[in-house]
XYZ file of C-alpha atoms in Angstrom:
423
model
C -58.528 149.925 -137.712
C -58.961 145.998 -138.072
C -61.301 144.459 -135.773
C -59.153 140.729 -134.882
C -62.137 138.074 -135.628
C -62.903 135.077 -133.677
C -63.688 131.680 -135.747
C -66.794 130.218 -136.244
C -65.826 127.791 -134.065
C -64.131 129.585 -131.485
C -67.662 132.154 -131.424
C -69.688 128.762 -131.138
C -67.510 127.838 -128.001
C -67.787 130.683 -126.374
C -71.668 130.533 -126.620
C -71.359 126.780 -125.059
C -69.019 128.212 -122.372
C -72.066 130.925 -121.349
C -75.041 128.832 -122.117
C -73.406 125.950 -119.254
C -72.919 129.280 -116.791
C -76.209 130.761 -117.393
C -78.047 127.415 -117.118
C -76.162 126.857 -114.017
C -76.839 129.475 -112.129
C -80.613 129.596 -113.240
C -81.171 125.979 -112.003
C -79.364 125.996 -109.013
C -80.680 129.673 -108.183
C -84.124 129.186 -108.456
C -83.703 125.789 -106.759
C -82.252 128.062 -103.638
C -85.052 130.534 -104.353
C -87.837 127.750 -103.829
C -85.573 126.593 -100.295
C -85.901 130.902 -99.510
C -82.016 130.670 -99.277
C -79.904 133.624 -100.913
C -80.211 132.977 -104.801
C -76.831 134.351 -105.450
C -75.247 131.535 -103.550
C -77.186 128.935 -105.678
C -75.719 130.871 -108.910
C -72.320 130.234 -107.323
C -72.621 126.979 -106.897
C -73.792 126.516 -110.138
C -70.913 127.793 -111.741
C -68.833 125.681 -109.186
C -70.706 122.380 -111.327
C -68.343 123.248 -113.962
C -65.007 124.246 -112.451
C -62.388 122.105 -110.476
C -64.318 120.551 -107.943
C -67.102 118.533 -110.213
C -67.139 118.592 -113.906
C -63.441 119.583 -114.037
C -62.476 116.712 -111.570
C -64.651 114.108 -113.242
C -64.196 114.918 -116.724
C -61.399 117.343 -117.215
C -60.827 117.179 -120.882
C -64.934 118.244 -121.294
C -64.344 120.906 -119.106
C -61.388 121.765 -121.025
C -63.040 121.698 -124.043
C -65.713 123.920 -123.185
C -63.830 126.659 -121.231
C -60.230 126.744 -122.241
C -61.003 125.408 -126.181
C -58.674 128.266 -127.823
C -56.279 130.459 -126.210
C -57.877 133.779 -126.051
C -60.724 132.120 -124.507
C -60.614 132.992 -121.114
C -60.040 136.563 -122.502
C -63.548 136.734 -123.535
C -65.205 135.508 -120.653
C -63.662 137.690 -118.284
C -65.530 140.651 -120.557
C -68.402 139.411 -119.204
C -66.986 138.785 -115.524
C -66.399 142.344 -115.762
C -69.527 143.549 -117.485
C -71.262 141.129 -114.854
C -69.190 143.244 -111.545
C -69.594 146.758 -113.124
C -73.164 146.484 -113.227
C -74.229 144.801 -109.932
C -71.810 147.772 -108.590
C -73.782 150.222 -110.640
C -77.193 148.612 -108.624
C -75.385 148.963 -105.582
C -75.031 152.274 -106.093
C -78.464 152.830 -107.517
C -79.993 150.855 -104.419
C -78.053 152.907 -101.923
C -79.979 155.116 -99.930
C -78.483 157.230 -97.077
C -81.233 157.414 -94.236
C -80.408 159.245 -91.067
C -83.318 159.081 -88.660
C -82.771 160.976 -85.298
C -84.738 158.801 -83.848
C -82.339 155.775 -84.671
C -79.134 157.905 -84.496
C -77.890 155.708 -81.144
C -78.781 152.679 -82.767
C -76.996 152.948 -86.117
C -73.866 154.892 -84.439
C -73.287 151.738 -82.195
C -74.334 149.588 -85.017
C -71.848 150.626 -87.363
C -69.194 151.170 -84.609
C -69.589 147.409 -83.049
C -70.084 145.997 -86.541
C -67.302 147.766 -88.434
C -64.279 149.323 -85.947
C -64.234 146.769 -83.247
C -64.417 143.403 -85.734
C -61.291 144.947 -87.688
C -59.104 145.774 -84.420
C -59.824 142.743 -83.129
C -59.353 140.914 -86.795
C -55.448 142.468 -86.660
C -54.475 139.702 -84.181
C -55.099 136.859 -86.412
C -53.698 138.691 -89.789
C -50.245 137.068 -89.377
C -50.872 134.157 -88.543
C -53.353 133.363 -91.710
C -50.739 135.698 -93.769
C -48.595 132.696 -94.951
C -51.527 130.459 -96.216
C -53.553 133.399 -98.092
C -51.191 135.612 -98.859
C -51.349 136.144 -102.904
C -48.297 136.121 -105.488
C -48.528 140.590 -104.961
C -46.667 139.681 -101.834
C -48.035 142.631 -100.000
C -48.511 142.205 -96.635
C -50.020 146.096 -96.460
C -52.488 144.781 -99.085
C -53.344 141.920 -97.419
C -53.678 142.857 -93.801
C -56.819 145.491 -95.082
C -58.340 142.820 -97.251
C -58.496 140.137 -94.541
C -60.194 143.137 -91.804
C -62.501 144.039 -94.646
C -63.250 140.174 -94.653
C -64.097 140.315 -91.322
C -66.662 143.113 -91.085
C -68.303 143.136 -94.328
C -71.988 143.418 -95.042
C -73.856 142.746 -97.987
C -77.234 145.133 -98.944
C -78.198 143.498 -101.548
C -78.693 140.079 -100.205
C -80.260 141.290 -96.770
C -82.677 143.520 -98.762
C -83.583 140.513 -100.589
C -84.109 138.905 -97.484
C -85.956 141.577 -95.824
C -88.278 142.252 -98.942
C -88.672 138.365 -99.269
C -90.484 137.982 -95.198
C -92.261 141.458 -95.983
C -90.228 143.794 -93.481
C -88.307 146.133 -95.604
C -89.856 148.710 -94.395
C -89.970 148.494 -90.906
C -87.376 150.087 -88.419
C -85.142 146.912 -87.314
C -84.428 146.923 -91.520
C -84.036 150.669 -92.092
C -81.017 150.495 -89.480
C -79.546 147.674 -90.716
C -79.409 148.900 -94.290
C -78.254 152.351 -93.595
C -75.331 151.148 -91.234
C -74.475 148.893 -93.806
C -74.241 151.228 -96.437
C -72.055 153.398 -94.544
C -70.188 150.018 -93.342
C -69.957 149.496 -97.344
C -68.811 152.833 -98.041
C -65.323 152.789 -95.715
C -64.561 148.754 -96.856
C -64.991 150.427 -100.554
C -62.184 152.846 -99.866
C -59.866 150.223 -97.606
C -60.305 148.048 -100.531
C -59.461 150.926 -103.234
C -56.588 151.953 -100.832
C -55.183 148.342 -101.011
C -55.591 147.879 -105.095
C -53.140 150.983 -105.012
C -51.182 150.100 -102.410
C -50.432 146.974 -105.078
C -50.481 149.052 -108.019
C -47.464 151.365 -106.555
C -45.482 148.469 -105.329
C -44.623 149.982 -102.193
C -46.482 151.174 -99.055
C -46.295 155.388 -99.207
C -47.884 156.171 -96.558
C -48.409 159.827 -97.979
C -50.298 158.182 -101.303
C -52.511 156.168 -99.046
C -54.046 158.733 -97.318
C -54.638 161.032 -100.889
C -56.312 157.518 -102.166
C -58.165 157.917 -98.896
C -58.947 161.261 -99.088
C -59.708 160.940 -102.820
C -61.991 158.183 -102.802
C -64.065 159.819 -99.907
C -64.120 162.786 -101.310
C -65.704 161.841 -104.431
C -68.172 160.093 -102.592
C -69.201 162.978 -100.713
C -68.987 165.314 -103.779
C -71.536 162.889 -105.916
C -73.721 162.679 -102.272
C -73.984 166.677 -102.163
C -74.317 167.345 -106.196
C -77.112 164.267 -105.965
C -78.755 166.334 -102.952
C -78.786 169.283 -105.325
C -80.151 167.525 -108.354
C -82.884 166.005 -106.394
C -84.421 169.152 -105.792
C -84.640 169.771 -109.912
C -86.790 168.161 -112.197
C -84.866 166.484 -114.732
C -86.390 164.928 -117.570
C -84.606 162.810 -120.500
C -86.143 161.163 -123.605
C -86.818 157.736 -123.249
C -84.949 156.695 -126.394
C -82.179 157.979 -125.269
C -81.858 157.468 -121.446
C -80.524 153.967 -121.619
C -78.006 154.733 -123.701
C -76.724 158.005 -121.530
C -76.575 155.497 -118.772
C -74.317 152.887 -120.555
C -72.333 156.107 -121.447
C -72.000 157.647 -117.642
C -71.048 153.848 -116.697
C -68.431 153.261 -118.773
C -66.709 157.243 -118.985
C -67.007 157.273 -115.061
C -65.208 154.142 -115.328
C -62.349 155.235 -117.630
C -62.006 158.379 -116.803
C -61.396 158.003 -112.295
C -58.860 154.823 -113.690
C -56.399 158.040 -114.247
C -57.294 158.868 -110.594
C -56.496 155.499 -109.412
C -59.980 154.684 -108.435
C -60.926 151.602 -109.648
C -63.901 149.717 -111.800
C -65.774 148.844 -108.941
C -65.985 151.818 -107.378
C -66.517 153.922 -110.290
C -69.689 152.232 -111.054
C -71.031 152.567 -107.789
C -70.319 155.752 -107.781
C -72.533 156.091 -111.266
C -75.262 153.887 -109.835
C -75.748 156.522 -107.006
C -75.664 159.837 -109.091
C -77.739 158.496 -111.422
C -80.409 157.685 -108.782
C -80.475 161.659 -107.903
C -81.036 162.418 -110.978
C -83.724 159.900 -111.806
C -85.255 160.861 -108.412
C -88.435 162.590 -110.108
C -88.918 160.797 -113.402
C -90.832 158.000 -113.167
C -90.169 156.822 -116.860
C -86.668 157.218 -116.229
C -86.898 155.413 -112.977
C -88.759 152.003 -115.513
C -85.787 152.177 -117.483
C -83.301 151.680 -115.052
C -85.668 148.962 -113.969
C -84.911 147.301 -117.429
C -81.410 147.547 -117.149
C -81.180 146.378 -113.526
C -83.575 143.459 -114.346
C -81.406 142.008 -117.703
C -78.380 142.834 -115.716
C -79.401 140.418 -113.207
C -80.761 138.427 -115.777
C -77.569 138.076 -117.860
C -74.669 139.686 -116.637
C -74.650 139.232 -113.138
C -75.189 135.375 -112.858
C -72.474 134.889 -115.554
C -70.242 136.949 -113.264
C -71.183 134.683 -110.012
C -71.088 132.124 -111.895
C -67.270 132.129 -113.212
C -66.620 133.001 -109.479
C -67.849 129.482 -108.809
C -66.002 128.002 -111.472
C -62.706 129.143 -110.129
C -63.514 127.888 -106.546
C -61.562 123.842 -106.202
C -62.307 122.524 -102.929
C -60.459 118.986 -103.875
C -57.030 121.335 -104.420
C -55.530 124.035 -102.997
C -57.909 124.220 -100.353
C -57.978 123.367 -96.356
C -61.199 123.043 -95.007
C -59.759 122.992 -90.824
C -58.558 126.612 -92.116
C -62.061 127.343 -93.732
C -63.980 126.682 -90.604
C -61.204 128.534 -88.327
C -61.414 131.846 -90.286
C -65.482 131.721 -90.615
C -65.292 131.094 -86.930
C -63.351 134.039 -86.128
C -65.215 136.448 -88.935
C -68.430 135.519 -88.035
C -67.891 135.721 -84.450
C -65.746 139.433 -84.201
C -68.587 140.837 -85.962
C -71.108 139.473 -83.726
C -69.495 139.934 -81.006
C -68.400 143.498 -81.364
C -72.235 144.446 -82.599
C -73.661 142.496 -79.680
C -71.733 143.985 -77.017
C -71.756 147.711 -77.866
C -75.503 147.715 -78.360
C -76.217 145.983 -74.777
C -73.261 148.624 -73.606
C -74.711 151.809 -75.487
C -78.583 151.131 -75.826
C -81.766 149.454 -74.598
C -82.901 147.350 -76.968
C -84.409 143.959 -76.154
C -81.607 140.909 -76.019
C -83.608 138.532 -78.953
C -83.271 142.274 -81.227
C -80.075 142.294 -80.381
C -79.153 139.108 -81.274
C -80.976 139.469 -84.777
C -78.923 142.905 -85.361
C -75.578 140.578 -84.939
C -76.778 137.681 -87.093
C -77.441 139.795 -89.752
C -74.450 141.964 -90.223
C -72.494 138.417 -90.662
C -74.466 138.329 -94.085
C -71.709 139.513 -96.530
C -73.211 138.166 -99.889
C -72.494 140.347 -102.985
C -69.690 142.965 -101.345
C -68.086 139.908 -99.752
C -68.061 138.407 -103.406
C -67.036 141.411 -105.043
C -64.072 141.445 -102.234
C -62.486 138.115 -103.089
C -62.540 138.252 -106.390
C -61.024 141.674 -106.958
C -58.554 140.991 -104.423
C -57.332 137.789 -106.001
C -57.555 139.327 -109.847
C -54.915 141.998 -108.343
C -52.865 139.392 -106.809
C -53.534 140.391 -102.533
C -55.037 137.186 -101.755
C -54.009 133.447 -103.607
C -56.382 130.736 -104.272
C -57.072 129.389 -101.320
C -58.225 132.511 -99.448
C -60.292 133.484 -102.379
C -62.004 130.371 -101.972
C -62.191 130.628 -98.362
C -63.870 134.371 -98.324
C -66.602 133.075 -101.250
C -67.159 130.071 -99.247
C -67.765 132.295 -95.833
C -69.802 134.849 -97.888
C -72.300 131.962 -99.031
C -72.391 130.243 -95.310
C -73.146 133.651 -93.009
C -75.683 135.196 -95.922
C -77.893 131.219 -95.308
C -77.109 131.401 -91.418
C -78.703 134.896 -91.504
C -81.637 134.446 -93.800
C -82.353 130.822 -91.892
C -82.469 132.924 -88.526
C -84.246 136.230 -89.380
C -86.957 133.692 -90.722
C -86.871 132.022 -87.972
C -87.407 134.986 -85.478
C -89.936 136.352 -87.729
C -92.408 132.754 -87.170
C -91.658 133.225 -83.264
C -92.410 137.192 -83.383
C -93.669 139.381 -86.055
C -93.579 142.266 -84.129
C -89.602 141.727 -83.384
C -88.136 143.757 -86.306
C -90.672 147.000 -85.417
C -90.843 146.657 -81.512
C -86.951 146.782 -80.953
C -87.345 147.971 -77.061
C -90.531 146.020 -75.551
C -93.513 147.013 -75.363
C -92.387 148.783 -72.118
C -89.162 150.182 -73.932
């Protein structure tokens, strides 16, 4: 076999292409980071300095030159969009923790009901309406109709346990429910999402296939929950040399190998992320080097991956803002209206913890990312919606970090005193 060889000059290209991303979305991230606003919005934006809306409006033929310079260019950069999605999925999955308190059972059953269920029913009357402005060249309406309800009620974990480690309550109650309704929230969107990809994939709606994708991708979740219940229990120890690499390995097998079950990247590497965190669960060395890989990830891949998201997003084209601002409207307020009303209906908590619970299930950061651009690379949703679903991830995951910070200055004891001190 013959390796095909890029240029010297095409290789030097390619370099400028990710130095301008990487610089991007470190300056504009750690400018967010200093305003305690999501940093992975601030990496979005700073890919969004060199795409349609800025560089490639002011200066197209630079921004030509530097990201479209040779054909197979685009190619190569969407190696590292993927590289970049696979392993902030793998985190994801490494990150997710499954904690069932009895104590909060009421709680996180209405939670995940109110913030989930009732913000996708109610999200069905508005699908066809928006259908003939998002719709993407697939042309499946199937498709569509679950992407635009997962748009609704998704939740991000990653950004609100960046906000919750950032004001110091991570581990209080107010964020343990939050986290674990959203990673069951997470789980069902992951198989909607997988269900629609297929749905696309087949070309037709089979109503019999969608429920063994169903069934399938569930399945495997539960099968990797129970095995990673039993490895926990055993010791399991692995050289350090070698444990990075048997990672990288796992990631990308897991990957290849559920493609032939129709389960796709995404998904796969979430999957990884979580086995590999049962069987890490006792080895502290083991547990430092997925530390390292976590920490370049996020130094490397994953802003390179948000940051060709922004460069795709053109608000001077293709784009209506009155639409924008009608569909964040209706997302933001289904999901904080079905979470609000259930939990005055089916508990006792205090109104003001109440109120925080719905704010902060609008935060869809990373899975809200992850939806709209996997969506629009399979053709579900066009341009215009892709922009629209990045552009109401970035606005709820500020509106939510802006008001839990807020709360927290009025009340520290909010997010641990959920029913009064009477309650």
């Amino acid at each position: 076999m013959k390796l095909a060889i890029l240029t010297d000059s095409e290789i030097m290209m390619t370099l400028t292409a990710l130095t301008c991303l990487l610089t991007g979305a470190f300056v504009v991230g750690k400018l967010f980071e200093k305003l305690q606003a999501p940093k992975v919005v601030g990496e979005i934006i700073g890919g969004m300095l060199f795409g349609g809306t800025f560089l490639g409006a002011a200066a197209p033929g630079l921004a030509e030159g530097i990201f479209n310079s040779y054909d197979e260019e685009g190619k190569v950069l969407n190696i590292f969009y993927q590289l970049g999605l696979s392993f902030l999925m793998f985190s994801s999955g490494y990150n997710t923790k499954m904690d069932l308190r009895k104590a909060n059972a009421r709680i996180f059953l209405s939670l995940f009901v109110g913030s989930t269920v009732i913000p996708m029913v109610m999200g069905l009357a508005f699908v066809k309406r928006f259908s003939p402005h998002f719709i993407g060249t697939a042309d499946s309406y199937a498709a569509f109709l679950l992407v635009f309800i997962i748009g609704i009620a998704i939740t991000s974990i990653p950004v609100i346990s960046k906000i919750f480690f950032d004001m110091g309550i991570i581990n209080t109650r107010f964020a343990n429910i939050v986290l674990t309704a959203s990673t069951l929230q997470d789980l069902c969107l992951w198989i909607l999402l997988n269900t629609a990809i297929d749905i696309v994939l087949s070309e037709e709606l089979v109503v019999g296939n969608m429920f063994v994708v169903i069934f399938l991708t569930l399945a495997l979740f539960l099968l990797v929950h129970v095995a990673g219940r039993k490895i926990e229990k055993v010791h399991i120890h692995i050289a350090d040399a070698s444990f990075m690499q048997v990672c990288f390995i796992s990631l990308f097998l897991a990957i290849a190998a559920l493609s032939t079950l129709k389960i796709n990247m995404m998904y796969s590497a979430f999957l990884t992320g979580y086995m590999i965190r049962a069987v890490v669960n006792k080895d502290q060395n083991a547990g430092e080097k997925i530390k390292c890989i976590t920490d370049f990830s996020f130094a490397f891949f994953i802003p390179i991956y948000f940051a060709l998201v922004g460069i795709q997003l053109n608000l001077l084209h293709n784009f209506s803002f009155i639409r924008f601002v009608i569909f964040f409207a209706i997302a933001f307020a289904l999901e904080w209206a079905g979470t609000v009303l259930l939990l005055r209906f089916a508990t006792d908590l205090r109104r003001k913890v109440i109120w925080n619970f719905g704010i902060t299930m609008n935060a869809r950061g990373g899975p809200g990312i992850v939806l709209a651009t996997v969506a629009y690379n399979y053709g579900i949703i066009n341009a215009e919606f892709f922009t629209v679903l990045i552009l109401t991830t970035m606005l709820s995951s500020l509106i939510a970090g802006d008001w839990l910070r807020g709360q927290q200055k009025k009340d520290e004891t909010i997010f641990e005193d959920l029913k009064g001190e009477n309650g």
